[in-house]
PDB file of C-alpha atoms in Angstrom:
ATOM      1  CA  UNK A 127      42.506  -8.278 -85.302  1.00 71.00           C
ATOM      2  CA  UNK A 128      43.226 -11.623 -86.932  1.00 81.00           C
ATOM      3  CA  UNK A 129      41.283 -13.145 -90.320  1.00 86.00           C
ATOM      4  CA  UNK A 130      39.601 -15.729 -88.352  1.00 87.00           C
ATOM      5  CA  UNK A 131      38.764 -13.751 -85.824  1.00 87.00           C
ATOM      6  CA  UNK A 132      37.061 -11.027 -88.362  1.00 88.00           C
ATOM      7  CA  UNK A 133      35.476 -14.064 -90.182  1.00 91.00           C
ATOM      8  CA  UNK A 134      33.917 -15.398 -86.947  1.00 91.00           C
ATOM      9  CA  UNK A 135      32.804 -12.062 -85.270  1.00 90.00           C
ATOM     10  CA  UNK A 136      31.155 -10.521 -88.775  1.00 92.00           C
ATOM     11  CA  UNK A 137      29.048 -13.492 -89.061  1.00 93.00           C
ATOM     12  CA  UNK A 138      28.074 -13.891 -85.257  1.00 91.00           C
ATOM     13  CA  UNK A 139      26.879 -10.125 -86.158  1.00 89.00           C
ATOM     14  CA  UNK A 140      25.033 -10.994 -89.183  1.00 92.00           C
ATOM     15  CA  UNK A 141      23.407 -13.971 -87.805  1.00 91.00           C
ATOM     16  CA  UNK A 142      22.442 -12.761 -84.577  1.00 91.00           C
ATOM     17  CA  UNK A 143      21.541  -8.694 -85.598  1.00 89.00           C
ATOM     18  CA  UNK A 144      17.638 -10.502 -86.640  1.00 93.00           C
ATOM     19  CA  UNK A 145      17.389 -13.948 -84.969  1.00 94.00           C
ATOM     20  CA  UNK A 146      15.809 -13.594 -81.182  1.00 95.00           C
ATOM     21  CA  UNK A 147      18.645 -14.866 -79.461  1.00 92.00           C
ATOM     22  CA  UNK A 148      20.411 -11.672 -78.373  1.00 85.00           C
ATOM     23  CA  UNK A 149      23.832 -10.490 -80.351  1.00 83.00           C
ATOM     24  CA  UNK A 150      25.743  -9.083 -76.999  1.00 76.00           C
ATOM     25  CA  UNK A 151      25.380 -12.157 -75.394  1.00 78.00           C
ATOM     26  CA  UNK A 152      27.163 -13.923 -78.470  1.00 84.00           C
ATOM     27  CA  UNK A 153      29.296 -11.134 -79.156  1.00 75.00           C
ATOM     28  CA  UNK A 154      30.754 -11.804 -75.432  1.00 73.00           C
ATOM     29  CA  UNK A 155      31.304 -15.354 -75.456  1.00 75.00           C
ATOM     30  CA  UNK A 156      34.787 -15.313 -78.335  1.00 79.00           C
ATOM     31  CA  UNK A 157      36.491 -12.417 -75.449  1.00 72.00           C
ATOM     32  CA  UNK A 158      35.486 -14.552 -72.299  1.00 68.00           C
ATOM     33  CA  UNK A 159      36.065 -18.444 -73.556  1.00 71.00           C
ATOM     34  CA  UNK A 160      38.710 -17.169 -75.770  1.00 75.00           C
ATOM     35  CA  UNK A 161      40.808 -14.195 -74.600  1.00 77.00           C
ATOM     36  CA  UNK A 162      39.768 -12.299 -77.960  1.00 78.00           C
ATOM     37  CA  UNK A 163      40.468  -8.694 -78.099  1.00 74.00           C
ATOM     38  CA  UNK A 164      37.667  -6.122 -78.284  1.00 69.00           C
ATOM     39  CA  UNK A 165      36.870  -5.718 -82.033  1.00 70.00           C
ATOM     40  CA  UNK A 166      37.151  -2.104 -82.031  1.00 70.00           C
ATOM     41  CA  UNK A 167      35.042   1.108 -83.304  1.00 69.00           C
ATOM     42  CA  UNK A 168      35.597   0.788 -86.490  1.00 77.00           C
ATOM     43  CA  UNK A 169      34.824  -2.613 -86.407  1.00 81.00           C
ATOM     44  CA  UNK A 170      31.678  -2.381 -85.159  1.00 80.00           C
ATOM     45  CA  UNK A 171      30.278   0.515 -87.472  1.00 80.00           C
ATOM     46  CA  UNK A 172      31.821  -2.258 -90.296  1.00 86.00           C
ATOM     47  CA  UNK A 173      29.816  -5.157 -88.882  1.00 88.00           C
ATOM     48  CA  UNK A 174      26.555  -2.650 -88.627  1.00 86.00           C
ATOM     49  CA  UNK A 175      26.294  -1.319 -92.318  1.00 89.00           C
ATOM     50  CA  UNK A 176      27.032  -4.999 -93.600  1.00 94.00           C
ATOM     51  CA  UNK A 177      23.642  -5.994 -91.705  1.00 94.00           C
ATOM     52  CA  UNK A 178      21.609  -2.334 -92.497  1.00 94.00           C
ATOM     53  CA  UNK A 179      22.854  -3.400 -96.440  1.00 96.00           C
ATOM     54  CA  UNK A 180      21.241  -6.446 -95.873  1.00 97.00           C
ATOM     55  CA  UNK A 181      17.948  -6.262 -94.405  1.00 97.00           C
ATOM     56  CA  UNK A 182      17.280  -2.716 -96.983  1.00 97.00           C
ATOM     57  CA  UNK A 183      18.279  -5.339 -99.711  1.00 97.00           C
ATOM     58  CA  UNK A 184      16.007  -8.022 -98.809  1.00 97.00           C
ATOM     59  CA  UNK A 185      13.097  -5.769 -98.024  1.00 97.00           C
ATOM     60  CA  UNK A 186      14.055  -3.422-100.571  1.00 97.00           C
ATOM     61  CA  UNK A 187      10.503  -3.901-102.775  1.00 97.00           C
ATOM     62  CA  UNK A 188       8.902  -2.977 -98.979  1.00 97.00           C
ATOM     63  CA  UNK A 189      10.880  -0.646 -98.165  1.00 97.00           C
ATOM     64  CA  UNK A 190      11.097   1.532-101.491  1.00 97.00           C
ATOM     65  CA  UNK A 191       6.970   0.864-101.565  1.00 97.00           C
ATOM     66  CA  UNK A 192       6.781   1.653 -97.881  1.00 97.00           C
ATOM     67  CA  UNK A 193       9.147   5.063 -98.345  1.00 96.00           C
ATOM     68  CA  UNK A 194       7.330   6.594-101.580  1.00 97.00           C
ATOM     69  CA  UNK A 195       3.473   5.799-100.363  1.00 97.00           C
ATOM     70  CA  UNK A 196       4.833   7.749 -97.570  1.00 96.00           C
ATOM     71  CA  UNK A 197       6.106  10.618 -99.095  1.00 96.00           C
ATOM     72  CA  UNK A 198       3.461  10.527-101.891  1.00 95.00           C
ATOM     73  CA  UNK A 199       0.458  10.463 -99.089  1.00 95.00           C
ATOM     74  CA  UNK A 200       2.331  12.915 -96.681  1.00 94.00           C
ATOM     75  CA  UNK A 201       2.221  15.522 -99.377  1.00 93.00           C
ATOM     76  CA  UNK A 202      -1.327  15.150-100.251  1.00 92.00           C
ATOM     77  CA  UNK A 203      -1.632  14.653 -96.286  1.00 90.00           C
ATOM     78  CA  UNK A 204      -4.156  11.416 -96.124  1.00 92.00           C
ATOM     79  CA  UNK A 205      -2.681   7.942 -94.464  1.00 91.00           C
ATOM     80  CA  UNK A 206      -3.382   5.137 -97.149  1.00 93.00           C
ATOM     81  CA  UNK A 207      -2.558   0.976 -96.340  1.00 92.00           C
ATOM     82  CA  UNK A 208       1.295   1.374 -96.648  1.00 95.00           C
ATOM     83  CA  UNK A 209       2.103   4.998 -95.309  1.00 96.00           C
ATOM     84  CA  UNK A 210       0.472   3.673 -92.453  1.00 96.00           C
ATOM     85  CA  UNK A 211       2.919   0.883 -92.206  1.00 97.00           C
ATOM     86  CA  UNK A 212       5.914   3.869 -92.504  1.00 97.00           C
ATOM     87  CA  UNK A 213       4.603   6.190 -89.808  1.00 97.00           C
ATOM     88  CA  UNK A 214       4.040   3.131 -87.837  1.00 97.00           C
ATOM     89  CA  UNK A 215       7.813   2.118 -88.135  1.00 97.00           C
ATOM     90  CA  UNK A 216       8.126   5.947 -87.279  1.00 96.00           C
ATOM     91  CA  UNK A 217       6.384   5.639 -83.832  1.00 96.00           C
ATOM     92  CA  UNK A 218       7.590   2.613 -82.654  1.00 97.00           C
ATOM     93  CA  UNK A 219      11.365   3.525 -83.276  1.00 96.00           C
ATOM     94  CA  UNK A 220      10.716   6.910 -81.656  1.00 95.00           C
ATOM     95  CA  UNK A 221      10.737   4.911 -77.619  1.00 95.00           C
ATOM     96  CA  UNK A 222      13.978   3.204 -78.654  1.00 91.00           C
ATOM     97  CA  UNK A 223      15.329   6.508 -79.924  1.00 89.00           C
ATOM     98  CA  UNK A 224      14.582   8.373 -76.839  1.00 92.00           C
ATOM     99  CA  UNK A 225      15.679   5.726 -74.170  1.00 91.00           C
ATOM    100  CA  UNK A 226      19.708   5.189 -75.507  1.00 86.00           C
ATOM    101  CA  UNK A 227      19.657   9.379 -75.216  1.00 86.00           C
ATOM    102  CA  UNK A 228      18.692   9.265 -71.812  1.00 89.00           C
ATOM    103  CA  UNK A 229      19.741   5.879 -70.772  1.00 86.00           C
ATOM    104  CA  UNK A 230      23.215   5.650 -72.497  1.00 78.00           C
ATOM    105  CA  UNK A 231      25.513   6.355 -70.176  1.00 79.00           C
ATOM    106  CA  UNK A 232      23.707   4.093 -66.898  1.00 83.00           C
ATOM    107  CA  UNK A 233      23.456   1.726 -69.457  1.00 80.00           C
ATOM    108  CA  UNK A 234      27.289   1.394 -70.885  1.00 73.00           C
ATOM    109  CA  UNK A 235      28.274   1.875 -67.005  1.00 79.00           C
ATOM    110  CA  UNK A 236      26.343  -0.272 -65.014  1.00 77.00           C
ATOM    111  CA  UNK A 237      24.484  -2.829 -67.441  1.00 79.00           C
ATOM    112  CA  UNK A 238      27.627  -3.894 -69.455  1.00 76.00           C
ATOM    113  CA  UNK A 239      28.016  -6.952 -67.536  1.00 83.00           C
ATOM    114  CA  UNK A 240      28.311 -10.663 -68.469  1.00 85.00           C
ATOM    115  CA  UNK A 241      25.938 -11.352 -65.151  1.00 90.00           C
ATOM    116  CA  UNK A 242      23.221  -9.016 -66.687  1.00 91.00           C
ATOM    117  CA  UNK A 243      23.840 -10.249 -70.053  1.00 90.00           C
ATOM    118  CA  UNK A 244      22.995 -14.011 -68.848  1.00 92.00           C
ATOM    119  CA  UNK A 245      20.464 -13.663 -66.976  1.00 95.00           C
ATOM    120  CA  UNK A 246      18.485 -11.271 -69.681  1.00 95.00           C
ATOM    121  CA  UNK A 247      18.992 -13.762 -71.919  1.00 95.00           C
ATOM    122  CA  UNK A 248      17.060 -16.360 -70.097  1.00 96.00           C
ATOM    123  CA  UNK A 249      13.778 -13.658 -68.693  1.00 97.00           C
ATOM    124  CA  UNK A 250      13.783 -12.485 -72.150  1.00 97.00           C
ATOM    125  CA  UNK A 251      13.652 -16.178 -73.735  1.00 97.00           C
ATOM    126  CA  UNK A 252      11.026 -17.198 -71.331  1.00 97.00           C
ATOM    127  CA  UNK A 253       9.024 -14.299 -71.988  1.00 98.00           C
ATOM    128  CA  UNK A 254       9.986 -14.932 -75.532  1.00 98.00           C
ATOM    129  CA  UNK A 255       8.360 -18.485 -74.985  1.00 97.00           C
ATOM    130  CA  UNK A 256       5.256 -18.035 -72.767  1.00 98.00           C
ATOM    131  CA  UNK A 257       3.993 -14.748 -76.029  1.00 97.00           C
ATOM    132  CA  UNK A 258       4.153 -17.850 -78.452  1.00 96.00           C
ATOM    133  CA  UNK A 259       2.401 -19.697 -76.480  1.00 96.00           C
ATOM    134  CA  UNK A 260      -0.607 -17.986 -75.263  1.00 97.00           C
ATOM    135  CA  UNK A 261      -0.516 -15.255 -78.339  1.00 95.00           C
ATOM    136  CA  UNK A 262      -3.857 -15.432 -80.611  1.00 94.00           C
ATOM    137  CA  UNK A 263      -1.455 -15.172 -83.676  1.00 94.00           C
ATOM    138  CA  UNK A 264      -4.285 -14.304 -85.584  1.00 96.00           C
ATOM    139  CA  UNK A 265      -3.375 -10.656 -86.960  1.00 96.00           C
ATOM    140  CA  UNK A 266      -1.401  -9.499 -90.008  1.00 96.00           C
ATOM    141  CA  UNK A 267       0.193  -6.226 -90.435  1.00 95.00           C
ATOM    142  CA  UNK A 268      -2.573  -4.906 -92.160  1.00 92.00           C
ATOM    143  CA  UNK A 269      -4.268  -4.795 -88.860  1.00 94.00           C
ATOM    144  CA  UNK A 270      -1.595  -3.138 -87.309  1.00 96.00           C
ATOM    145  CA  UNK A 271      -2.808   0.343 -85.596  1.00 96.00           C
ATOM    146  CA  UNK A 272      -0.818   3.017 -84.474  1.00 96.00           C
ATOM    147  CA  UNK A 273      -0.968   1.833 -80.589  1.00 97.00           C
ATOM    148  CA  UNK A 274       0.700  -1.666 -81.620  1.00 98.00           C
ATOM    149  CA  UNK A 275       3.147   0.164 -82.744  1.00 97.00           C
ATOM    150  CA  UNK A 276       4.066   2.509 -79.888  1.00 97.00           C
ATOM    151  CA  UNK A 277       3.680  -0.529 -77.779  1.00 98.00           C
ATOM    152  CA  UNK A 278       6.288  -2.897 -79.888  1.00 98.00           C
ATOM    153  CA  UNK A 279       8.100   0.532 -79.841  1.00 97.00           C
ATOM    154  CA  UNK A 280       8.355   0.441 -76.167  1.00 97.00           C
ATOM    155  CA  UNK A 281       9.167  -3.227 -75.500  1.00 97.00           C
ATOM    156  CA  UNK A 282      11.705  -2.774 -78.710  1.00 95.00           C
ATOM    157  CA  UNK A 283      13.641   0.699 -76.004  1.00 94.00           C
ATOM    158  CA  UNK A 284      13.983  -2.226 -73.766  1.00 94.00           C
ATOM    159  CA  UNK A 285      16.512  -4.010 -75.968  1.00 92.00           C
ATOM    160  CA  UNK A 286      18.755  -1.397 -74.759  1.00 89.00           C
ATOM    161  CA  UNK A 287      19.613  -4.151 -71.773  1.00 91.00           C
ATOM    162  CA  UNK A 288      22.143  -6.317 -73.450  1.00 88.00           C
ATOM    163  CA  UNK A 289      21.092  -9.986 -73.979  1.00 91.00           C
ATOM    164  CA  UNK A 290      17.617  -8.684 -74.604  1.00 94.00           C
ATOM    165  CA  UNK A 291      17.752  -9.739 -78.387  1.00 94.00           C
ATOM    166  CA  UNK A 292      15.727  -6.232 -80.265  1.00 94.00           C
ATOM    167  CA  UNK A 293      14.119  -8.773 -82.085  1.00 95.00           C
ATOM    168  CA  UNK A 294      13.631 -10.882 -80.041  1.00 96.00           C
ATOM    169  CA  UNK A 295      11.503  -8.737 -77.700  1.00 97.00           C
ATOM    170  CA  UNK A 296       9.409  -6.536 -80.524  1.00 97.00           C
ATOM    171  CA  UNK A 297       8.634 -10.091 -82.051  1.00 98.00           C
ATOM    172  CA  UNK A 298       7.500 -11.202 -78.618  1.00 98.00           C
ATOM    173  CA  UNK A 299       4.978  -7.956 -77.841  1.00 98.00           C
ATOM    174  CA  UNK A 300       3.886  -8.584 -80.991  1.00 98.00           C
ATOM    175  CA  UNK A 301       2.896 -11.970 -80.158  1.00 98.00           C
ATOM    176  CA  UNK A 302       1.066 -10.771 -76.699  1.00 98.00           C
ATOM    177  CA  UNK A 303      -0.859  -8.113 -79.123  1.00 98.00           C
ATOM    178  CA  UNK A 304      -2.326 -11.047 -81.553  1.00 97.00           C
ATOM    179  CA  UNK A 305       0.026 -11.198 -84.851  1.00 98.00           C
ATOM    180  CA  UNK A 306       0.872 -14.491 -86.319  1.00 97.00           C
ATOM    181  CA  UNK A 307       4.926 -14.710 -86.277  1.00 97.00           C
ATOM    182  CA  UNK A 308       5.516 -13.822 -90.054  1.00 96.00           C
ATOM    183  CA  UNK A 309       3.811 -10.356 -89.089  1.00 97.00           C
ATOM    184  CA  UNK A 310       5.935 -10.304 -86.265  1.00 97.00           C
ATOM    185  CA  UNK A 311       9.088 -10.692 -87.786  1.00 97.00           C
ATOM    186  CA  UNK A 312       8.409  -8.980 -90.531  1.00 97.00           C
ATOM    187  CA  UNK A 313       7.934  -5.352 -89.015  1.00 97.00           C
ATOM    188  CA  UNK A 314      10.311  -6.624 -86.561  1.00 97.00           C
ATOM    189  CA  UNK A 315      13.028  -7.009 -89.450  1.00 97.00           C
ATOM    190  CA  UNK A 316      11.622  -3.522 -91.148  1.00 97.00           C
ATOM    191  CA  UNK A 317      11.456  -2.029 -87.433  1.00 96.00           C
ATOM    192  CA  UNK A 318      15.057  -2.432 -87.289  1.00 95.00           C
ATOM    193  CA  UNK A 319      16.202  -0.473 -90.769  1.00 96.00           C
ATOM    194  CA  UNK A 320      16.278   3.310 -88.891  1.00 94.00           C
ATOM    195  CA  UNK A 321      17.229   1.575 -85.591  1.00 90.00           C
ATOM    196  CA  UNK A 322      20.704  -0.113 -87.208  1.00 90.00           C
ATOM    197  CA  UNK A 323      21.387   3.358 -89.528  1.00 91.00           C
ATOM    198  CA  UNK A 324      21.249   5.304 -86.266  1.00 87.00           C
ATOM    199  CA  UNK A 325      23.566   2.910 -84.209  1.00 82.00           C
ATOM    200  CA  UNK A 326      25.781   2.789 -86.968  1.00 83.00           C
ATOM    201  CA  UNK A 327      25.586   6.835 -87.904  1.00 84.00           C
ATOM    202  CA  UNK A 328      26.120   7.082 -83.953  1.00 80.00           C
ATOM    203  CA  UNK A 329      29.618   4.382 -84.069  1.00 77.00           C
ATOM    204  CA  UNK A 330      30.588   6.624 -86.827  1.00 79.00           C
ATOM    205  CA  UNK A 331      30.310   9.884 -85.521  1.00 80.00           C
ATOM    206  CA  UNK A 332      32.495   8.313 -82.191  1.00 76.00           C
ATOM    207  CA  UNK A 333      34.866   7.226 -85.030  1.00 74.00           C
ATOM    208  CA  UNK A 334      34.888  10.524 -86.632  1.00 77.00           C
ATOM    209  CA  UNK A 335      36.048  11.873 -82.546  1.00 77.00           C
ATOM    210  CA  UNK A 336      38.349   9.763 -81.938  1.00 71.00           C
ATOM    211  CA  UNK A 337      40.888  10.252 -85.238  1.00 65.00           C
ATOM    212  CA  UNK A 338      42.082   6.661 -85.147  1.00 58.00           C
ATOM    213  CA  UNK A 339      43.217   4.889 -88.215  1.00 60.00           C
ATOM    214  CA  UNK A 340      41.352   2.287 -90.391  1.00 64.00           C
ATOM    215  CA  UNK A 341      42.108  -0.785 -91.310  1.00 74.00           C
ATOM    216  CA  UNK A 342      40.133  -0.711 -94.313  1.00 77.00           C
ATOM    217  CA  UNK A 343      40.695  -4.281 -95.222  1.00 83.00           C
ATOM    218  CA  UNK A 344      39.402  -6.090 -92.074  1.00 84.00           C
ATOM    219  CA  UNK A 345      36.538  -3.261 -92.848  1.00 85.00           C
ATOM    220  CA  UNK A 346      35.500  -4.200 -95.666  1.00 91.00           C
ATOM    221  CA  UNK A 347      35.634  -7.614 -95.120  1.00 93.00           C
ATOM    222  CA  UNK A 348      33.837  -7.428 -91.767  1.00 92.00           C
ATOM    223  CA  UNK A 349      30.979  -5.319 -93.766  1.00 92.00           C
ATOM    224  CA  UNK A 350      30.998  -8.177 -96.280  1.00 96.00           C
ATOM    225  CA  UNK A 351      30.618 -10.735 -94.563  1.00 96.00           C
ATOM    226  CA  UNK A 352      28.045  -9.811 -92.031  1.00 95.00           C
ATOM    227  CA  UNK A 353      25.759  -8.819 -95.391  1.00 97.00           C
ATOM    228  CA  UNK A 354      25.891 -12.488 -96.302  1.00 97.00           C
ATOM    229  CA  UNK A 355      25.297 -13.931 -93.469  1.00 96.00           C
ATOM    230  CA  UNK A 356      22.451 -11.567 -92.395  1.00 96.00           C
ATOM    231  CA  UNK A 357      20.492 -11.713 -95.798  1.00 97.00           C
ATOM    232  CA  UNK A 358      20.374 -15.923 -95.488  1.00 96.00           C
ATOM    233  CA  UNK A 359      19.871 -15.589 -91.974  1.00 96.00           C
ATOM    234  CA  UNK A 360      16.750 -13.543 -92.747  1.00 97.00           C
ATOM    235  CA  UNK A 361      15.695 -15.672 -95.195  1.00 96.00           C
ATOM    236  CA  UNK A 362      15.553 -19.244 -93.716  1.00 96.00           C
ATOM    237  CA  UNK A 363      14.508 -17.656 -90.606  1.00 96.00           C
ATOM    238  CA  UNK A 364      11.387 -16.241 -92.500  1.00 95.00           C
ATOM    239  CA  UNK A 365      11.226 -19.909 -94.070  1.00 94.00           C
ATOM    240  CA  UNK A 366      11.264 -22.213 -91.615  1.00 95.00           C
ATOM    241  CA  UNK A 367       9.290 -19.624 -89.026  1.00 95.00           C
ATOM    242  CA  UNK A 368       6.039 -21.158 -89.256  1.00 88.00           C
ATOM    243  CA  UNK A 369       6.714 -24.863 -89.660  1.00 91.00           C
ATOM    244  CA  UNK A 370       9.728 -24.532 -86.190  1.00 92.00           C
ATOM    245  CA  UNK A 371       8.237 -21.685 -84.354  1.00 94.00           C
ATOM    246  CA  UNK A 372      10.155 -20.032 -82.087  1.00 96.00           C
ATOM    247  CA  UNK A 373      10.880 -22.762 -79.307  1.00 96.00           C
ATOM    248  CA  UNK A 374      14.189 -23.640 -80.841  1.00 96.00           C
ATOM    249  CA  UNK A 375      15.401 -20.244 -80.056  1.00 96.00           C
ATOM    250  CA  UNK A 376      14.185 -20.527 -76.368  1.00 97.00           C
ATOM    251  CA  UNK A 377      15.841 -23.537 -76.069  1.00 97.00           C
ATOM    252  CA  UNK A 378      18.986 -22.009 -77.416  1.00 96.00           C
ATOM    253  CA  UNK A 379      18.741 -18.531 -75.497  1.00 96.00           C
ATOM    254  CA  UNK A 380      18.460 -20.837 -72.096  1.00 96.00           C
ATOM    255  CA  UNK A 381      21.523 -22.978 -72.859  1.00 95.00           C
ATOM    256  CA  UNK A 382      23.526 -20.290 -74.175  1.00 93.00           C
ATOM    257  CA  UNK A 383      22.483 -18.557 -70.389  1.00 93.00           C
ATOM    258  CA  UNK A 384      23.141 -21.269 -68.588  1.00 94.00           C
ATOM    259  CA  UNK A 385      27.025 -21.154 -70.292  1.00 91.00           C
ATOM    260  CA  UNK A 386      27.488 -17.372 -69.401  1.00 89.00           C
ATOM    261  CA  UNK A 387      26.735 -18.492 -65.786  1.00 92.00           C
ATOM    262  CA  UNK A 388      28.669 -21.378 -65.782  1.00 91.00           C
ATOM    263  CA  UNK A 389      31.566 -19.436 -67.113  1.00 87.00           C
ATOM    264  CA  UNK A 390      31.502 -16.802 -64.688  1.00 85.00           C
ATOM    265  CA  UNK A 391      31.121 -18.777 -61.385  1.00 83.00           C
TER     266      UNK A 391
END
């Protein structure tokens, strides 16, 4: 990979992993528009490590508080506020994990097309707008129930469809359930940790099986740039979420989907 390919793709991954705009839609644009070659499995692992490190670092206090409360309360066989949220994250992760195991081959074979990505970018963008428009936005994470977690987890499983956006669909579900924007985004980011970790681990095993040589310069630079761009993205998104709302991302998704359809036709 050329240096500027690494820079652009790593920044794209870092930004789009957490914004509700679909990382898969953006990662096909360089190949569709510029004819760039596939970045390879090793680079995918690197940017996953970078984005995982970013969200863990940004929410390090929450991660420590939730994990320590979960371990303590589990040993004492009780459930407190923090350990309850940790259990909710675990419960919400299960549907996507199971769906990935069952449907991964079908998705890789039949849904990894530019047309599917374009249509899902537009379609789920409209659903995001609807949820932001009609959601009551009166609930915080303190009122998150296990039922809420399972519903959000089932929605997250839909993110296996390319173009959906994992953060977008989980925030959509949370907004429909009446959570405010900040709580919806915060739970979405915390929920990304086990899923990104699992995806990165799976890709690592695939890389080991391939036994291909690694370009450590590309891997290191990709991980670093995806980490930096993801941290900046999370910070700015949470800072301006209440002020800007979600409409800018909905409009962006409409334009992006239209561009992909134009390139196809």
